[in-house]
Amino acid sequence: MFYGRQFRDKLPTISDVGKNWTTDEEMRYRDKAQKEKGKLYGDRKRHATDKDLQVGEQVFVKNMFKTNKLTPNFDPVPHTVMDVNKGDVHVRNDTTGQECRRNIVHLKRVNGVWNTIKDAVEEEKQPVEKDSIKIQEN
């Protein structure tokens, strides 16, 4: 696709015989339509969706530098969305008040409460009433 430019080659040709050229605008329109069609197909196959974060929503921020393989992918401390500009999001840490800027792909919307391992261990250490446990002795 040369967009109407002359192709220089070493082979002898009969130039301008049966010139059935489409205009530059038609070629650009068809090219753009085919690219859009391919994009829609790829997005549908990959189940791609638009991320629509609103100001004030709670999100988790991805840990960019993991210290080891047991470090979680996302920081369990929720952050609040302060400003959204296309893919650029400004968030504020709810506990420390620190503000940072992240790309929207590094954020995950909070759908509930995460319990960390420390919280689960503390729940197990709570005292249990002896009346509620029935021990069978042989």
Coordinates of N, CA and C in Angstrom, one line a residue:
M1 N 0.9 -1.2 0.0 CA 0.0 0.0 0.0 C 0.9 1.2 0.0
F2 N 1.0 1.9 -1.1 CA 1.9 3.0 -1.3 C 1.2 4.4 -1.2
Y3 N -0.1 4.4 -1.0 CA -0.9 5.6 -1.0 C -0.7 6.5 -2.2
G4 N -0.6 5.9 -3.4 CA -0.5 6.6 -4.6 C 0.9 7.0 -5.0
R5 N 1.9 6.6 -4.3 CA 3.3 6.9 -4.7 C 3.8 6.0 -5.8
Q6 N 4.7 6.4 -6.5 CA 5.3 5.6 -7.6 C 6.3 4.6 -7.0
F7 N 6.1 3.3 -7.3 CA 7.0 2.2 -6.9 C 8.1 2.1 -7.9
R8 N 9.3 2.2 -7.4 CA 10.5 2.1 -8.3 C 11.1 0.7 -8.2
D9 N 11.0 0.0 -9.3 CA 11.6 -1.3 -9.4 C 12.5 -1.4 -10.6
K10 N 13.2 -2.5 -10.7 CA 14.1 -2.8 -11.9 C 13.4 -3.5 -13.0
L11 N 12.2 -4.0 -12.8 CA 11.5 -4.7 -13.9 C 10.8 -3.7 -14.9
P12 N 10.9 -4.1 -16.1 CA 10.2 -3.2 -17.1 C 8.7 -3.4 -17.0
T13 N 8.0 -2.2 -17.0 CA 6.5 -2.3 -16.9 C 5.9 -1.3 -17.8
I14 N 4.6 -1.5 -18.1 CA 3.9 -0.6 -18.9 C 3.2 0.3 -17.8
S15 N 3.6 1.5 -17.8 CA 3.0 2.4 -16.7 C 1.7 3.0 -17.2
D16 N 0.9 3.2 -16.2 CA -0.4 3.9 -16.4 C -1.3 3.2 -17.3
V17 N -1.3 1.9 -17.4 CA -2.2 1.2 -18.2 C -3.4 0.8 -17.4
G18 N -4.5 1.2 -17.7 CA -5.7 0.8 -16.9 C -5.6 1.3 -15.5
K19 N -5.3 2.5 -15.4 CA -5.1 3.1 -14.0 C -6.5 3.1 -13.3
N20 N -6.6 2.2 -12.3 CA -7.8 2.1 -11.6 C -7.5 2.4 -10.1
W21 N -7.0 3.5 -9.8 CA -6.5 3.8 -8.5 C -7.6 4.4 -7.7
T22 N -7.6 4.0 -6.4 CA -8.6 4.6 -5.5 C -7.9 5.9 -4.9
T23 N -8.7 6.8 -4.5 CA -8.2 8.0 -3.9 C -7.5 7.7 -2.6
D24 N -6.7 8.7 -2.2 CA -6.0 8.6 -0.9 C -7.0 8.5 0.2
E25 N -8.0 9.3 0.2 CA -9.0 9.4 1.3 C -9.7 8.0 1.4
E26 N -10.1 7.4 0.3 CA -10.7 6.1 0.3 C -9.8 5.0 1.0
M27 N -8.5 5.0 0.6 CA -7.6 4.1 1.2 C -7.4 4.3 2.7
R28 N -7.3 5.5 3.1 CA -7.2 5.8 4.5 C -8.4 5.4 5.3
Y29 N -9.6 5.7 4.7 CA -10.8 5.3 5.3 C -10.9 3.8 5.5
R30 N -10.6 3.0 4.4 CA -10.6 1.6 4.5 C -9.6 1.0 5.5
D31 N -8.4 1.6 5.5 CA -7.4 1.2 6.5 C -7.8 1.4 7.9
K32 N -8.4 2.6 8.2 CA -8.9 2.9 9.5 C -10.0 2.0 9.9
A33 N -10.9 1.7 9.0 CA -12.0 0.8 9.3 C -11.5 -0.6 9.6
Q34 N -10.5 -1.1 8.9 CA -10.0 -2.4 9.1 C -9.3 -2.5 10.5
K35 N -8.6 -1.4 10.8 CA -7.9 -1.4 12.1 C -8.9 -1.4 13.3
E36 N -10.0 -0.6 13.1 CA -11.0 -0.6 14.1 C -11.7 -2.0 14.3
K37 N -11.9 -2.6 13.1 CA -12.5 -4.0 13.2 C -11.6 -5.0 13.9
G38 N -10.3 -4.9 13.6 CA -9.4 -5.8 14.3 C -9.3 -5.5 15.8
K39 N -9.3 -4.2 16.2 CA -9.3 -3.8 17.6 C -10.5 -4.4 18.3
L40 N -11.7 -4.2 17.7 CA -12.9 -4.7 18.4 C -12.9 -6.2 18.5
Y41 N -12.3 -6.9 17.5 CA -12.2 -8.4 17.6 C -11.3 -8.8 18.7
G42 N -10.1 -8.1 18.8 CA -9.1 -8.5 19.8 C -9.6 -8.2 21.2
D43 N -10.3 -7.0 21.4 CA -10.9 -6.7 22.7 C -11.9 -7.7 23.1
R44 N -12.8 -8.1 22.2 CA -13.8 -9.1 22.5 C -13.2 -10.5 22.9
K45 N -12.1 -10.9 22.2 CA -11.5 -12.2 22.5 C -10.8 -12.1 23.8
R46 N -10.2 -11.0 24.2 CA -9.5 -10.9 25.4 C -10.4 -10.4 26.6
H47 N -11.7 -10.3 26.3 CA -12.6 -9.8 27.4 C -12.2 -8.5 28.0
A48 N -11.7 -7.6 27.2 CA -11.2 -6.3 27.6 C -12.4 -5.4 28.0
T49 N -12.3 -4.7 29.1 CA -13.3 -3.8 29.5 C -12.7 -2.4 29.8
D50 N -13.5 -1.4 29.8 CA -13.0 -0.1 30.2 C -13.1 0.0 31.7
K51 N -12.0 0.6 32.3 CA -12.0 0.8 33.7 C -12.6 2.2 34.0
D52 N -13.6 2.3 34.8 CA -14.2 3.6 35.1 C -14.2 3.8 36.6
L53 N -13.1 4.4 37.0 CA -13.0 4.7 38.4 C -13.5 6.1 38.6
Q54 N -14.3 6.3 39.7 CA -14.8 7.6 40.1 C -14.1 8.2 41.2
V55 N -14.1 9.5 41.4 CA -13.4 10.2 42.5 C -14.2 9.8 43.8
G56 N -13.4 9.4 44.8 CA -13.9 9.0 46.1 C -14.0 7.5 46.2
E57 N -13.8 6.7 45.2 CA -13.8 5.2 45.3 C -12.6 4.7 46.0
Q58 N -12.8 3.6 46.6 CA -11.7 2.9 47.4 C -11.0 1.9 46.4
V59 N -9.7 1.9 46.4 CA -8.9 1.0 45.5 C -7.7 0.5 46.3
F60 N -7.2 -0.6 45.8 CA -5.9 -1.2 46.3 C -4.9 -0.9 45.3
V61 N -3.6 -0.5 45.7 CA -2.5 -0.2 44.8 C -1.6 -1.4 44.7
K62 N -1.1 -1.6 43.5 CA -0.3 -2.8 43.2 C 1.1 -2.5 43.8
N63 N 1.7 -3.5 44.5 CA 3.1 -3.5 45.0 C 4.0 -3.6 43.8
M64 N 4.7 -2.5 43.5 CA 5.6 -2.5 42.3 C 6.9 -3.2 42.6
F65 N 7.4 -3.2 43.8 CA 8.7 -3.8 44.1 C 8.4 -4.8 45.2
K66 N 8.3 -6.1 44.8 CA 8.1 -7.2 45.8 C 9.4 -7.6 46.4
T67 N 9.4 -7.7 47.7 CA 10.6 -8.1 48.4 C 10.9 -9.6 48.3
N68 N 9.8 -10.4 48.2 CA 10.0 -11.9 48.0 C 8.7 -12.4 47.4
K69 N 8.6 -13.7 47.1 CA 7.5 -14.2 46.4 C 6.2 -14.3 47.3
L70 N 6.4 -14.2 48.6 CA 5.2 -14.2 49.5 C 4.6 -12.9 49.7
T71 N 5.2 -11.8 49.2 CA 4.6 -10.5 49.3 C 3.3 -10.5 48.4
P72 N 2.2 -9.9 48.9 CA 1.0 -9.9 48.1 C 1.2 -8.9 46.9
N73 N 0.4 -9.2 45.9 CA 0.5 -8.4 44.6 C 0.0 -6.9 44.9
F74 N -1.0 -6.8 45.8 CA -1.6 -5.5 46.1 C -1.5 -5.2 47.5
D75 N -1.2 -3.9 47.8 CA -1.1 -3.5 49.2 C -2.5 -3.6 49.9
P76 N -2.6 -4.2 51.0 CA -4.0 -4.4 51.6 C -4.6 -3.1 52.2
V77 N -3.8 -2.0 52.3 CA -4.3 -0.8 52.8 C -5.1 -0.1 51.7
P78 N -6.4 0.3 51.9 CA -7.2 0.9 50.9 C -6.7 2.3 50.6
H79 N -6.8 2.8 49.4 CA -6.5 4.1 49.0 C -7.8 4.8 48.4
T80 N -7.9 6.1 48.5 CA -9.0 6.8 48.0 C -8.6 7.5 46.7
V81 N -9.5 7.4 45.7 CA -9.2 8.1 44.4 C -9.5 9.6 44.6
M82 N -8.4 10.4 44.3 CA -8.6 11.9 44.4 C -8.9 12.5 43.0
D83 N -8.2 12.0 41.9 CA -8.4 12.6 40.6 C -8.2 11.6 39.6
V84 N -9.0 11.6 38.5 CA -8.8 10.7 37.4 C -8.7 11.5 36.1
N85 N -7.6 11.2 35.4 CA -7.4 11.9 34.1 C -7.0 10.8 33.1
K86 N -8.0 10.2 32.4 CA -7.8 9.1 31.4 C -7.2 7.9 32.2
G87 N -6.0 7.5 31.9 CA -5.4 6.4 32.6 C -4.6 6.8 33.8
D88 N -4.5 8.1 34.1 CA -3.6 8.6 35.1 C -4.5 8.9 36.4
V89 N -4.2 8.2 37.5 CA -5.1 8.4 38.7 C -4.3 8.8 39.9
H90 N -4.7 9.8 40.6 CA -4.1 10.3 41.8 C -4.9 9.6 43.0
V91 N -4.1 8.9 43.9 CA -4.8 8.3 45.0 C -4.1 8.7 46.3
R92 N -4.9 8.6 47.4 CA -4.3 9.0 48.7 C -4.5 7.8 49.7
N93 N -3.4 7.5 50.4 CA -3.5 6.4 51.4 C -4.4 6.8 52.5
D94 N -5.3 6.0 52.9 CA -6.3 6.3 54.0 C -5.6 6.3 55.4
T95 N -4.6 5.6 55.6 CA -4.0 5.6 56.9 C -2.9 6.6 57.1
T96 N -2.0 6.8 56.1 CA -0.9 7.8 56.3 C -1.2 9.1 55.6
G97 N -2.2 9.2 54.7 CA -2.5 10.5 54.0 C -1.5 10.8 52.9
Q98 N -0.6 9.8 52.6 CA 0.3 10.0 51.5 C -0.4 9.9 50.1
E99 N -0.1 10.9 49.2 CA -0.7 10.9 47.9 C 0.3 10.4 46.9
C100 N -0.2 9.6 45.9 CA 0.7 9.2 44.8 C -0.1 9.1 43.5
R101 N 0.6 9.0 42.4 CA 0.0 8.9 41.1 C 0.3 7.5 40.5
R102 N -0.7 6.8 40.0 CA -0.5 5.5 39.4 C -1.3 5.4 38.1
N103 N -0.9 4.5 37.3 CA -1.7 4.2 36.1 C -2.9 3.4 36.5
I104 N -3.9 3.4 35.8 CA -5.2 2.8 36.2 C -5.1 1.3 36.2
V105 N -4.1 0.7 35.4 CA -4.0 -0.8 35.4 C -3.3 -1.3 36.7
H106 N -2.7 -0.4 37.5 CA -2.1 -0.8 38.7 C -3.0 -0.6 39.9
L107 N -4.3 -0.5 39.7 CA -5.3 -0.3 40.8 C -6.3 -1.4 40.7
K108 N -6.9 -1.7 41.8 CA -8.0 -2.7 41.9 C -9.0 -2.2 42.8
R109 N -10.3 -2.1 42.3 CA -11.4 -1.6 43.1 C -11.6 -2.5 44.3
V110 N -11.9 -1.9 45.5 CA -12.2 -2.6 46.7 C -13.7 -3.1 46.6
N111 N -13.8 -4.4 46.7 CA -15.2 -5.0 46.7 C -15.6 -5.5 48.1
G112 N -14.7 -5.5 49.0 CA -15.0 -6.0 50.4 C -13.8 -5.6 51.2
V113 N -13.7 -6.4 52.3 CA -12.6 -6.2 53.3 C -11.6 -7.3 53.1
W114 N -10.3 -7.0 53.0 CA -9.3 -8.0 53.0 C -8.9 -8.3 54.4
N115 N -8.7 -9.6 54.8 CA -8.2 -10.0 56.1 C -6.7 -10.4 55.8
T116 N -5.8 -9.8 56.5 CA -4.4 -10.3 56.4 C -4.2 -11.5 57.3
I117 N -3.0 -12.1 57.2 CA -2.7 -13.3 58.0 C -2.6 -12.9 59.4
K118 N -2.1 -11.7 59.7 CA -2.0 -11.3 61.1 C -3.4 -11.2 61.8
D119 N -4.4 -10.7 61.0 CA -5.8 -10.6 61.6 C -6.3 -12.0 61.8
A120 N -6.0 -13.0 60.9 CA -6.6 -14.3 61.1 C -5.9 -15.0 62.3
V121 N -4.6 -14.7 62.5 CA -3.9 -15.3 63.7 C -4.5 -14.8 65.0
E122 N -4.8 -13.5 65.0 CA -5.3 -12.8 66.2 C -6.7 -13.4 66.5
E123 N -7.5 -13.7 65.5 CA -8.9 -14.2 65.7 C -8.8 -15.6 66.3
E124 N -7.7 -16.4 65.9 CA -7.6 -17.8 66.5 C -7.1 -17.7 67.9
K125 N -6.4 -16.7 68.4 CA -5.9 -16.6 69.7 C -7.0 -16.1 70.7
Q126 N -8.2 -15.7 70.3 CA -9.2 -15.3 71.2 C -9.6 -16.4 72.1
P127 N -9.9 -16.1 73.4 CA -10.2 -17.2 74.3 C -11.6 -17.8 74.0
V128 N -11.7 -19.1 74.1 CA -12.9 -19.9 73.8 C -13.5 -20.3 75.1
E129 N -14.8 -20.2 75.2 CA -15.5 -20.7 76.5 C -15.4 -22.2 76.5
K130 N -15.2 -22.7 77.7 CA -15.1 -24.1 77.9 C -16.4 -24.8 77.8
D131 N -17.5 -24.1 78.1 CA -18.8 -24.7 78.0 C -19.2 -25.0 76.6
S132 N -18.7 -24.3 75.6 CA -19.1 -24.5 74.2 C -18.3 -25.6 73.6
I133 N -17.3 -26.1 74.2 CA -16.5 -27.2 73.6 C -16.8 -28.5 74.4
K134 N -17.3 -29.5 73.7 CA -17.6 -30.8 74.4 C -16.5 -31.8 74.0
I135 N -15.7 -32.2 75.0 CA -14.6 -33.2 74.7 C -15.1 -34.6 75.1
Q136 N -14.9 -35.5 74.1 CA -15.3 -36.8 74.4 C -14.1 -37.6 75.0
E137 N -14.3 -38.2 76.1 CA -13.3 -39.0 76.7 C -13.6 -40.4 76.7
N138 N -12.7 -41.3 76.4 CA -12.9 -42.7 76.4 C -12.6 -43.4 77.7

